[in-house]
Amino acid sequence: MPNDDERFMHAALDEARRAAEAGEVPVGAVVVHAGRIIGRGRNGVEHLNDPTAHAEILAIGAASQTLGTWRLAGCTLYVTLEPCPMCMGASMNARVDRIVYGAPEPKFGACGSVVDLRAIPRYNHEFSVQAGVCADLSAEMLRAFFRAVRQRKATTNAPTPLTDPE
Amino acid sequence: MPNDDERFMHAALDEARRAAEAGEVPVGAVVVHAGRIIGRGRNGVEHLNDPTAHAEILAIGAASQTLGTWRLAGCTLYVTLEPCPMCMGASMNARVDRIVYGAPEPKFGACGSVVDLRAIPRYNHEFSVQAGVCADLSAEMLRAFFRAVRQRKATTNAPTPLTDPE
């Protein structure tokens, strides 16, 4: 029986899977309030042609619409990959209470891997972070995606979307 | 005769003015490519009910639509106020070449005031920053906005949008 964090992370993984099906780097996110998913997002940078269209940004935007306020106090952001600085900043701006993420992101991760924006005292925003929930599932989905991209690239010379973590 | 940086900052200040007229904290941004404005944005957090709707995020999104690519290499982001971590992260994700900003932001500024995300070597994104262009005009617009909010609040007890820098 999965716990709540695993259950909601599976919903984020579903979003990541849909991103991959659309040719996007598979990252998914959901925002949860009072035990209910109130916003979903999946990476749409290529499809939406927008460098800000990360899963977290879209999930936070959707959650704000659901709640009718941009202040997401009491909310938890679940995301399959450690947030980049943009998405950590968005979580701080949105006043989320908690972030739960899956795989670490060694090149951009702003939740500890490269920098920990929470550790900067003057930002004065306290939220708890739980890392590594369903991390293997997330990491395997990313690996499979980039493996397929490399294979396609080897035959068509197509550009690699975003940054290949490998 | 204003130089190009001042000229484009005045376009960003126009966006900030429109934000204030709509009851938003007055911050405006434009993205410039090859001497032409290709994206405009103004703070819309309250109006759009979205904590990610900062001027820079909207200007970067608009510029990507104009250029037909999310990679904004060769572009300069002009913004009336020092970017927060979210917007610095967005600029890095978008690969902008240069940021020109007006007033410093002592509480959230991620371009030197609180943290300098550019200074983190592993982010490996080099862009030049010019601070303080038309800073007085931007700061005065912000001061006037928060003065008016405080006066209104004193009579109606309405909530203060975002964070009053004073």
mmCIF file of C-alpha atoms in Angstrom:
data_model
loop_
_atom_site.group_PDB
_atom_site.id
_atom_site.type_symbol
_atom_site.label_atom_id
_atom_site.label_comp_id
_atom_site.label_asym_id
_atom_site.label_seq_id
_atom_site.Cartn_x
_atom_site.Cartn_y
_atom_site.Cartn_z
ATOM 1 C CA MET A 1 0.000 0.000 0.000
ATOM 2 C CA PRO A 2 1.709 3.239 -1.078
ATOM 3 C CA ASN A 3 1.673 6.167 1.319
ATOM 4 C CA ASP A 4 0.187 9.513 0.306
ATOM 5 C CA ASP A 5 3.507 10.866 -0.969
ATOM 6 C CA GLU A 6 3.949 7.870 -3.244
ATOM 7 C CA ARG A 7 0.330 8.062 -4.391
ATOM 8 C CA PHE A 8 0.611 11.699 -5.396
ATOM 9 C CA MET A 9 4.051 11.137 -6.934
ATOM 10 C CA HIS A 10 2.474 8.505 -9.141
ATOM 11 C CA ALA A 11 0.056 11.158 -10.377
ATOM 12 C CA ALA A 12 3.076 13.360 -11.173
ATOM 13 C CA LEU A 13 4.735 10.401 -12.926
ATOM 14 C CA ASP A 14 1.578 10.023 -15.048
ATOM 15 C CA GLU A 15 2.050 13.639 -16.144
ATOM 16 C CA ALA A 16 5.706 12.929 -16.922
ATOM 17 C CA ARG A 17 4.688 9.954 -19.030
ATOM 18 C CA ARG A 18 2.304 12.133 -21.042
ATOM 19 C CA ALA A 19 5.108 14.653 -21.541
ATOM 20 C CA ALA A 20 7.332 11.902 -22.963
ATOM 21 C CA GLU A 21 4.544 10.751 -25.272
ATOM 22 C CA ALA A 22 4.405 14.321 -26.617
ATOM 23 C CA GLY A 23 8.163 14.322 -27.225
ATOM 24 C CA GLU A 24 9.014 16.385 -24.153
ATOM 25 C CA VAL A 25 11.602 15.619 -21.494
ATOM 26 C CA PRO A 26 9.456 13.625 -19.036
ATOM 27 C CA VAL A 27 8.878 15.773 -15.985
ATOM 28 C CA GLY A 28 5.493 15.978 -14.284
ATOM 29 C CA ALA A 29 4.068 17.770 -11.273
ATOM 30 C CA VAL A 30 0.924 18.012 -9.194
ATOM 31 C CA VAL A 31 -0.093 20.424 -6.441
ATOM 32 C CA VAL A 32 -2.035 18.930 -3.536
ATOM 33 C CA HIS A 33 -4.214 20.767 -1.027
ATOM 34 C CA ALA A 34 -6.150 19.092 1.765
ATOM 35 C CA GLY A 35 -5.525 15.647 0.282
ATOM 36 C CA ARG A 36 -6.753 16.586 -3.180
ATOM 37 C CA ILE A 37 -4.901 17.304 -6.437
ATOM 38 C CA ILE A 38 -5.743 20.891 -7.372
ATOM 39 C CA GLY A 39 -3.274 21.440 -10.209
ATOM 40 C CA ARG A 40 -1.382 19.328 -12.723
ATOM 41 C CA GLY A 41 1.439 20.184 -15.082
ATOM 42 C CA ARG A 42 3.830 18.470 -17.423
ATOM 43 C CA ASN A 43 6.878 19.805 -19.182
ATOM 44 C CA GLY A 44 5.756 21.636 -22.311
ATOM 45 C CA VAL A 45 8.838 23.626 -23.327
ATOM 46 C CA GLU A 46 9.037 22.250 -26.882
ATOM 47 C CA HIS A 47 5.321 21.866 -27.502
ATOM 48 C CA LEU A 48 4.346 25.273 -26.081
ATOM 49 C CA ASN A 49 7.583 26.801 -27.364
ATOM 50 C CA ASP A 50 8.167 28.471 -24.008
ATOM 51 C CA PRO A 51 11.272 28.100 -21.816
ATOM 52 C CA THR A 52 9.151 28.811 -18.723
ATOM 53 C CA ALA A 53 6.699 25.954 -19.416
ATOM 54 C CA HIS A 54 8.173 23.571 -16.837
ATOM 55 C CA ALA A 55 5.844 21.110 -15.115
ATOM 56 C CA GLU A 56 6.000 22.990 -11.797
ATOM 57 C CA ILE A 57 5.164 26.395 -13.316
ATOM 58 C CA LEU A 58 2.124 24.955 -15.078
ATOM 59 C CA ALA A 59 0.968 22.988 -12.012
ATOM 60 C CA ILE A 60 1.322 26.053 -9.757
ATOM 61 C CA GLY A 61 -0.609 28.177 -12.264
ATOM 62 C CA ALA A 62 -3.374 25.566 -12.459
ATOM 63 C CA ALA A 63 -3.548 25.225 -8.666
ATOM 64 C CA SER A 64 -3.920 28.988 -8.284
ATOM 65 C CA GLN A 65 -6.862 28.925 -10.674
ATOM 66 C CA THR A 66 -8.482 26.099 -8.696
ATOM 67 C CA LEU A 67 -8.005 27.753 -5.309
ATOM 68 C CA GLY A 68 -8.876 31.223 -6.554
ATOM 69 C CA THR A 69 -5.740 32.676 -4.992
ATOM 70 C CA TRP A 70 -2.091 32.798 -5.986
ATOM 71 C CA ARG A 71 -1.073 32.169 -2.375
ATOM 72 C CA LEU A 72 -0.660 28.400 -2.145
ATOM 73 C CA ALA A 73 -0.117 28.175 1.613
ATOM 74 C CA GLY A 74 -1.037 24.718 2.846
ATOM 75 C CA CYS A 75 -0.137 23.156 -0.502
ATOM 76 C CA THR A 76 2.446 20.513 -1.400
ATOM 77 C CA LEU A 77 4.159 20.455 -4.786
ATOM 78 C CA TYR A 78 5.003 16.969 -6.052
ATOM 79 C CA VAL A 79 7.459 16.880 -8.939
ATOM 80 C CA THR A 80 9.257 13.957 -10.511
ATOM 81 C CA LEU A 81 12.600 15.779 -10.840
ATOM 82 C CA GLU A 82 14.393 18.164 -8.491
ATOM 83 C CA PRO A 83 13.265 21.716 -9.338
ATOM 84 C CA CYS A 84 15.533 24.155 -11.203
ATOM 85 C CA PRO A 85 16.084 27.697 -9.814
ATOM 86 C CA MET A 86 13.086 29.031 -11.769
ATOM 87 C CA CYS A 87 10.761 26.432 -10.267
ATOM 88 C CA MET A 88 12.174 26.745 -6.741
ATOM 89 C CA GLY A 89 11.680 30.494 -7.060
ATOM 90 C CA ALA A 90 8.122 29.953 -8.276
ATOM 91 C CA SER A 91 7.417 27.694 -5.275
ATOM 92 C CA MET A 92 8.730 30.393 -2.951
ATOM 93 C CA ASN A 93 6.664 33.077 -4.689
ATOM 94 C CA ALA A 94 3.599 30.832 -4.400
ATOM 95 C CA ARG A 95 4.253 30.232 -0.682
ATOM 96 C CA VAL A 96 3.915 26.449 -0.978
ATOM 97 C CA ASP A 97 4.430 24.638 2.320
ATOM 98 C CA ARG A 98 6.240 21.589 1.064
ATOM 99 C CA ILE A 99 8.047 20.149 -1.932
ATOM 100 C CA VAL A 100 8.307 16.432 -2.613
ATOM 101 C CA TYR A 101 10.506 15.442 -5.519
ATOM 102 C CA GLY A 102 11.716 12.282 -7.167
ATOM 103 C CA ALA A 103 15.096 12.116 -8.890
ATOM 104 C CA PRO A 104 17.916 14.560 -8.166
ATOM 105 C CA GLU A 105 18.958 16.954 -10.961
ATOM 106 C CA PRO A 106 22.745 17.235 -10.810
ATOM 107 C CA LYS A 107 23.077 20.043 -13.402
ATOM 108 C CA PHE A 108 20.371 22.518 -12.360
ATOM 109 C CA GLY A 109 18.794 21.248 -9.124
ATOM 110 C CA ALA A 110 18.125 24.175 -6.796
ATOM 111 C CA CYS A 111 16.904 22.078 -3.897
ATOM 112 C CA GLY A 112 20.361 20.906 -2.867
ATOM 113 C CA SER A 113 22.146 19.404 -5.885
ATOM 114 C CA VAL A 114 23.711 22.614 -7.240
ATOM 115 C CA VAL A 115 22.355 25.187 -4.830
ATOM 116 C CA ASP A 116 19.736 25.136 -2.100
ATOM 117 C CA LEU A 117 17.686 28.283 -2.399
ATOM 118 C CA ARG A 118 15.922 27.431 0.857
ATOM 119 C CA ALA A 119 19.222 27.789 2.668
ATOM 120 C CA ILE A 120 19.495 31.493 1.870
ATOM 121 C CA PRO A 121 18.319 33.060 5.131
ATOM 122 C CA ARG A 122 17.063 36.315 3.683
ATOM 123 C CA TYR A 123 14.483 34.549 1.527
ATOM 124 C CA ASN A 124 12.724 33.861 4.767
ATOM 125 C CA HIS A 125 10.517 31.176 3.284
ATOM 126 C CA GLU A 126 10.399 27.941 5.205
ATOM 127 C CA PHE A 127 9.218 24.843 3.501
ATOM 128 C CA SER A 128 10.017 21.261 4.063
ATOM 129 C CA VAL A 129 11.472 19.121 1.313
ATOM 130 C CA GLN A 130 11.241 15.394 0.833
ATOM 131 C CA ALA A 131 13.614 14.078 -1.819
ATOM 132 C CA GLY A 132 13.788 10.697 -3.521
ATOM 133 C CA VAL A 133 10.128 9.648 -3.607
ATOM 134 C CA CYS A 134 9.783 7.184 -6.511
ATOM 135 C CA ALA A 135 13.170 8.470 -7.680
ATOM 136 C CA ASP A 136 14.029 5.297 -9.588
ATOM 137 C CA LEU A 137 10.842 5.412 -11.645
ATOM 138 C CA SER A 138 11.474 9.045 -12.549
ATOM 139 C CA ALA A 139 15.141 8.512 -13.366
ATOM 140 C CA GLU A 140 14.382 5.469 -15.510
ATOM 141 C CA MET A 141 11.765 7.402 -17.467
ATOM 142 C CA LEU A 142 14.307 10.177 -18.129
ATOM 143 C CA ARG A 143 17.006 7.695 -19.133
ATOM 144 C CA ALA A 144 14.654 5.912 -21.538
ATOM 145 C CA PHE A 145 13.626 9.244 -23.054
ATOM 146 C CA PHE A 146 17.188 10.427 -23.688
ATOM 147 C CA ARG A 147 18.208 7.000 -24.952
ATOM 148 C CA ALA A 148 15.440 7.220 -27.567
ATOM 149 C CA VAL A 149 16.441 10.808 -28.438
ATOM 150 C CA ARG A 150 20.051 9.762 -28.969
ATOM 151 C CA GLN A 151 19.001 6.868 -31.165
ATOM 152 C CA ARG A 152 16.779 9.173 -33.228
ATOM 153 C CA LYS A 153 19.531 11.777 -33.395
ATOM 154 C CA ALA A 154 22.018 9.221 -34.635
ATOM 155 C CA THR A 155 19.794 8.548 -37.638
ATOM 156 C CA THR A 156 18.165 11.967 -38.287
ATOM 157 C CA ASN A 157 20.544 14.504 -36.711
ATOM 158 C CA ALA A 158 17.581 16.082 -34.905
ATOM 159 C CA PRO A 159 18.328 18.542 -32.063
ATOM 160 C CA THR A 160 18.267 17.239 -28.503
ATOM 161 C CA PRO A 161 15.517 18.875 -26.448
ATOM 162 C CA LEU A 162 16.719 20.710 -23.355
ATOM 163 C CA THR A 163 19.759 19.235 -21.719
ATOM 164 C CA ASP A 164 20.525 15.579 -21.816
ATOM 165 C CA PRO A 165 21.512 14.735 -18.241
ATOM 166 C CA GLU A 166 23.821 11.963 -19.390
ATOM 167 C CA MET B 1 19.437 61.655 -26.319
ATOM 168 C CA PRO B 2 18.896 58.381 -24.412
ATOM 169 C CA ASN B 3 21.100 55.438 -25.334
ATOM 170 C CA ASP B 4 19.555 52.133 -26.422
ATOM 171 C CA ASP B 5 19.472 50.722 -22.892
ATOM 172 C CA GLU B 6 17.552 53.750 -21.648
ATOM 173 C CA ARG B 7 15.236 53.671 -24.643
ATOM 174 C CA PHE B 8 14.305 50.023 -24.082
ATOM 175 C CA MET B 9 14.059 50.533 -20.324
ATOM 176 C CA HIS B 10 11.502 53.249 -21.002
ATOM 177 C CA ALA B 11 9.456 50.648 -22.894
ATOM 178 C CA ALA B 12 9.692 48.399 -19.814
ATOM 179 C CA LEU B 13 8.687 51.350 -17.611
ATOM 180 C CA ASP B 14 5.623 51.845 -19.834
ATOM 181 C CA GLU B 15 4.668 48.233 -19.073
ATOM 182 C CA ALA B 16 5.218 48.872 -15.355
ATOM 183 C CA ARG B 17 2.946 51.918 -15.559
ATOM 184 C CA ARG B 18 0.199 49.817 -17.139
ATOM 185 C CA ALA B 19 0.626 47.234 -14.363
ATOM 186 C CA ALA B 20 0.126 49.961 -11.744
ATOM 187 C CA GLU B 21 -2.969 51.215 -13.556
ATOM 188 C CA ALA B 22 -4.365 47.675 -13.282
ATOM 189 C CA GLY B 23 -3.647 47.592 -9.537
ATOM 190 C CA GLU B 24 -0.512 45.448 -9.818
ATOM 191 C CA VAL B 25 2.884 46.121 -8.291
ATOM 192 C CA PRO B 26 4.488 48.126 -11.122
ATOM 193 C CA VAL B 27 7.123 45.950 -12.753
ATOM 194 C CA GLY B 28 7.548 45.787 -16.515
ATOM 195 C CA ALA B 29 9.856 43.970 -18.912
ATOM 196 C CA VAL B 30 10.712 43.769 -22.592
ATOM 197 C CA VAL B 31 12.891 41.337 -24.511
ATOM 198 C CA VAL B 32 14.991 42.821 -27.313
ATOM 199 C CA HIS B 33 16.548 40.996 -30.248
ATOM 200 C CA ALA B 34 18.554 42.674 -33.019
ATOM 201 C CA GLY B 35 17.444 46.123 -31.863
ATOM 202 C CA ARG B 36 13.746 45.271 -31.836
ATOM 203 C CA ILE B 37 11.313 44.561 -28.992
ATOM 204 C CA ILE B 38 10.062 41.004 -29.521
ATOM 205 C CA GLY B 39 8.235 40.447 -26.218
ATOM 206 C CA ARG B 40 6.580 42.585 -23.564
ATOM 207 C CA GLY B 41 5.319 41.683 -20.109
ATOM 208 C CA ARG B 42 3.971 43.389 -17.037
ATOM 209 C CA ASN B 43 3.336 42.011 -13.588
ATOM 210 C CA GLY B 44 -0.031 40.265 -13.578
ATOM 211 C CA VAL B 45 0.039 38.218 -10.366
ATOM 212 C CA GLU B 46 -3.207 39.646 -8.947
ATOM 213 C CA HIS B 47 -5.063 40.116 -12.212
ATOM 214 C CA LEU B 48 -4.138 36.705 -13.654
ATOM 215 C CA ASN B 49 -4.266 35.120 -10.207
ATOM 216 C CA ASP B 50 -0.944 33.396 -10.842
ATOM 217 C CA PRO B 51 2.190 33.663 -8.674
ATOM 218 C CA THR B 52 4.341 32.950 -11.747
ATOM 219 C CA ALA B 53 2.929 35.860 -13.769
ATOM 220 C CA HIS B 54 5.888 38.171 -13.234
ATOM 221 C CA ALA B 55 6.759 40.658 -15.973
ATOM 222 C CA GLU B 56 9.895 38.739 -17.003
ATOM 223 C CA ILE B 57 8.110 35.370 -17.316
ATOM 224 C CA LEU B 58 5.433 36.902 -19.535
ATOM 225 C CA ALA B 59 7.971 38.839 -21.648
ATOM 226 C CA ILE B 60 10.135 35.733 -22.132
ATOM 227 C CA GLY B 61 7.073 33.684 -23.116
ATOM 228 C CA ALA B 62 5.985 36.361 -25.606
ATOM 229 C CA ALA B 63 9.506 36.652 -27.069
ATOM 230 C CA SER B 64 9.642 32.888 -27.607
ATOM 231 C CA GLN B 65 6.397 33.052 -29.555
ATOM 232 C CA THR B 66 7.768 35.893 -31.723
ATOM 233 C CA LEU B 67 11.071 34.171 -32.457
ATOM 234 C CA GLY B 68 9.520 30.741 -32.897
ATOM 235 C CA THR B 69 12.031 29.189 -30.519
ATOM 236 C CA TRP B 70 12.348 29.000 -26.748
ATOM 237 C CA ARG B 71 16.097 29.569 -27.016
ATOM 238 C CA LEU B 72 16.534 33.318 -26.656
ATOM 239 C CA ALA B 73 20.258 33.458 -27.421
ATOM 240 C CA GLY B 74 21.188 36.923 -28.664
ATOM 241 C CA CYS B 75 18.371 38.515 -26.648
ATOM 242 C CA THR B 76 18.492 41.111 -23.882
ATOM 243 C CA LEU B 77 15.903 41.183 -21.102
ATOM 244 C CA TYR B 78 15.084 44.673 -19.817
ATOM 245 C CA VAL B 79 13.212 44.749 -16.525
ATOM 246 C CA THR B 80 12.426 47.677 -14.257
ATOM 247 C CA LEU B 81 13.229 45.781 -11.027
ATOM 248 C CA GLU B 82 15.993 43.312 -10.176
ATOM 249 C CA PRO B 83 14.732 39.781 -10.995
ATOM 250 C CA CYS B 84 13.700 37.339 -8.260
ATOM 251 C CA PRO B 85 15.117 33.758 -8.276
ATOM 252 C CA MET B 86 12.229 32.530 -10.441
ATOM 253 C CA CYS B 87 12.887 35.146 -13.101
ATOM 254 C CA MET B 88 16.684 34.758 -12.991
ATOM 255 C CA GLY B 89 16.122 31.027 -13.407
ATOM 256 C CA ALA B 90 13.769 31.663 -16.324
ATOM 257 C CA SER B 91 16.391 33.887 -17.983
ATOM 258 C CA MET B 92 18.971 31.131 -17.598
ATOM 259 C CA ASN B 93 16.555 28.521 -18.968
ATOM 260 C CA ALA B 94 15.827 30.832 -21.922
ATOM 261 C CA ARG B 95 19.561 31.350 -22.574
ATOM 262 C CA VAL B 96 19.251 35.144 -22.737
ATOM 263 C CA ASP B 97 22.568 36.889 -23.346
ATOM 264 C CA ARG B 98 22.087 39.916 -21.179
ATOM 265 C CA ILE B 99 19.920 41.359 -18.429
ATOM 266 C CA VAL B 100 19.457 45.079 -17.908
ATOM 267 C CA TYR B 101 17.524 46.063 -14.827
ATOM 268 C CA GLY B 102 16.467 49.238 -13.076
ATOM 269 C CA ALA B 103 16.001 49.359 -9.310
ATOM 270 C CA PRO B 104 17.594 46.837 -6.932
ATOM 271 C CA GLU B 105 15.269 44.477 -5.020
ATOM 272 C CA PRO B 106 16.700 44.107 -1.520
ATOM 273 C CA LYS B 107 14.332 41.337 -0.359
ATOM 274 C CA PHE B 108 14.323 38.913 -3.311
ATOM 275 C CA GLY B 109 16.848 40.151 -5.885
ATOM 276 C CA ALA B 110 18.743 37.201 -7.349
ATOM 277 C CA CYS B 111 21.079 39.278 -9.457
ATOM 278 C CA GLY B 112 23.264 40.358 -6.556
ATOM 279 C CA SER B 113 21.074 41.854 -3.819
ATOM 280 C CA VAL B 114 20.267 38.642 -1.922
ATOM 281 C CA VAL B 115 22.008 36.067 -4.080
ATOM 282 C CA ASP B 116 23.680 36.137 -7.470
ATOM 283 C CA LEU B 117 22.621 33.037 -9.353
ATOM 284 C CA ARG B 118 25.096 33.879 -12.119
ATOM 285 C CA ALA B 119 27.913 33.419 -9.643
ATOM 286 C CA ILE B 120 27.181 29.719 -9.170
ATOM 287 C CA PRO B 121 29.811 28.136 -11.435
ATOM 288 C CA ARG B 122 27.939 24.935 -12.152
ATOM 289 C CA TYR B 123 25.059 26.774 -13.803
ATOM 290 C CA ASN B 124 27.519 27.463 -16.551
ATOM 291 C CA HIS B 125 25.436 30.204 -18.093
ATOM 292 C CA GLU B 126 27.253 33.415 -18.811
ATOM 293 C CA PHE B 127 25.322 36.546 -19.277
ATOM 294 C CA SER B 128 26.204 40.116 -18.654
ATOM 295 C CA VAL B 129 24.155 42.258 -16.315
ATOM 296 C CA GLN B 130 23.734 46.001 -16.319
ATOM 297 C CA ALA B 131 22.086 47.312 -13.169
ATOM 298 C CA GLY B 132 20.641 50.711 -12.349
ATOM 299 C CA VAL B 133 19.311 51.847 -15.746
ATOM 300 C CA CYS B 134 16.510 54.367 -15.033
ATOM 301 C CA ALA B 135 16.552 53.020 -11.476
ATOM 302 C CA ASP B 136 15.131 56.217 -9.970
ATOM 303 C CA LEU B 137 12.108 56.201 -12.264
ATOM 304 C CA SER B 138 11.382 52.555 -11.397
ATOM 305 C CA ALA B 139 11.881 53.035 -7.665
ATOM 306 C CA GLU B 140 9.694 56.129 -7.608
ATOM 307 C CA MET B 141 6.909 54.278 -9.423
ATOM 308 C CA LEU B 142 7.089 51.475 -6.841
ATOM 309 C CA ARG B 143 7.132 53.919 -3.933
ATOM 310 C CA ALA B 144 4.107 55.775 -5.295
ATOM 311 C CA PHE B 145 2.257 52.492 -5.780
ATOM 312 C CA PHE B 146 2.844 51.257 -2.236
ATOM 313 C CA ARG B 147 2.089 54.705 -0.805
ATOM 314 C CA ALA B 148 -1.311 54.572 -2.522
ATOM 315 C CA VAL B 149 -1.888 50.974 -1.326
ATOM 316 C CA ARG B 150 -1.113 51.975 2.262
ATOM 317 C CA GLN B 151 -3.462 54.934 2.069
ATOM 318 C CA ARG B 152 -6.215 52.747 0.629
ATOM 319 C CA LYS B 153 -5.516 50.072 3.224
ATOM 320 C CA ALA B 154 -5.790 52.593 6.034
ATOM 321 C CA THR B 155 -9.333 53.379 4.962
ATOM 322 C CA THR B 156 -10.600 50.020 3.602
ATOM 323 C CA ASN B 157 -8.377 47.407 5.259
ATOM 324 C CA ALA B 158 -7.740 45.835 1.838
ATOM 325 C CA PRO B 159 -4.859 43.311 1.570
ATOM 326 C CA THR B 160 -1.493 44.550 0.294
ATOM 327 C CA PRO B 161 -0.544 42.912 -2.991
ATOM 328 C CA LEU B 162 2.722 41.010 -2.938
ATOM 329 C CA THR B 163 5.352 42.399 -0.637
ATOM 330 C CA ASP B 164 5.640 46.051 0.153
ATOM 331 C CA PRO B 165 9.352 46.793 -0.149
ATOM 332 C CA GLU B 166 9.168 49.555 2.427
#
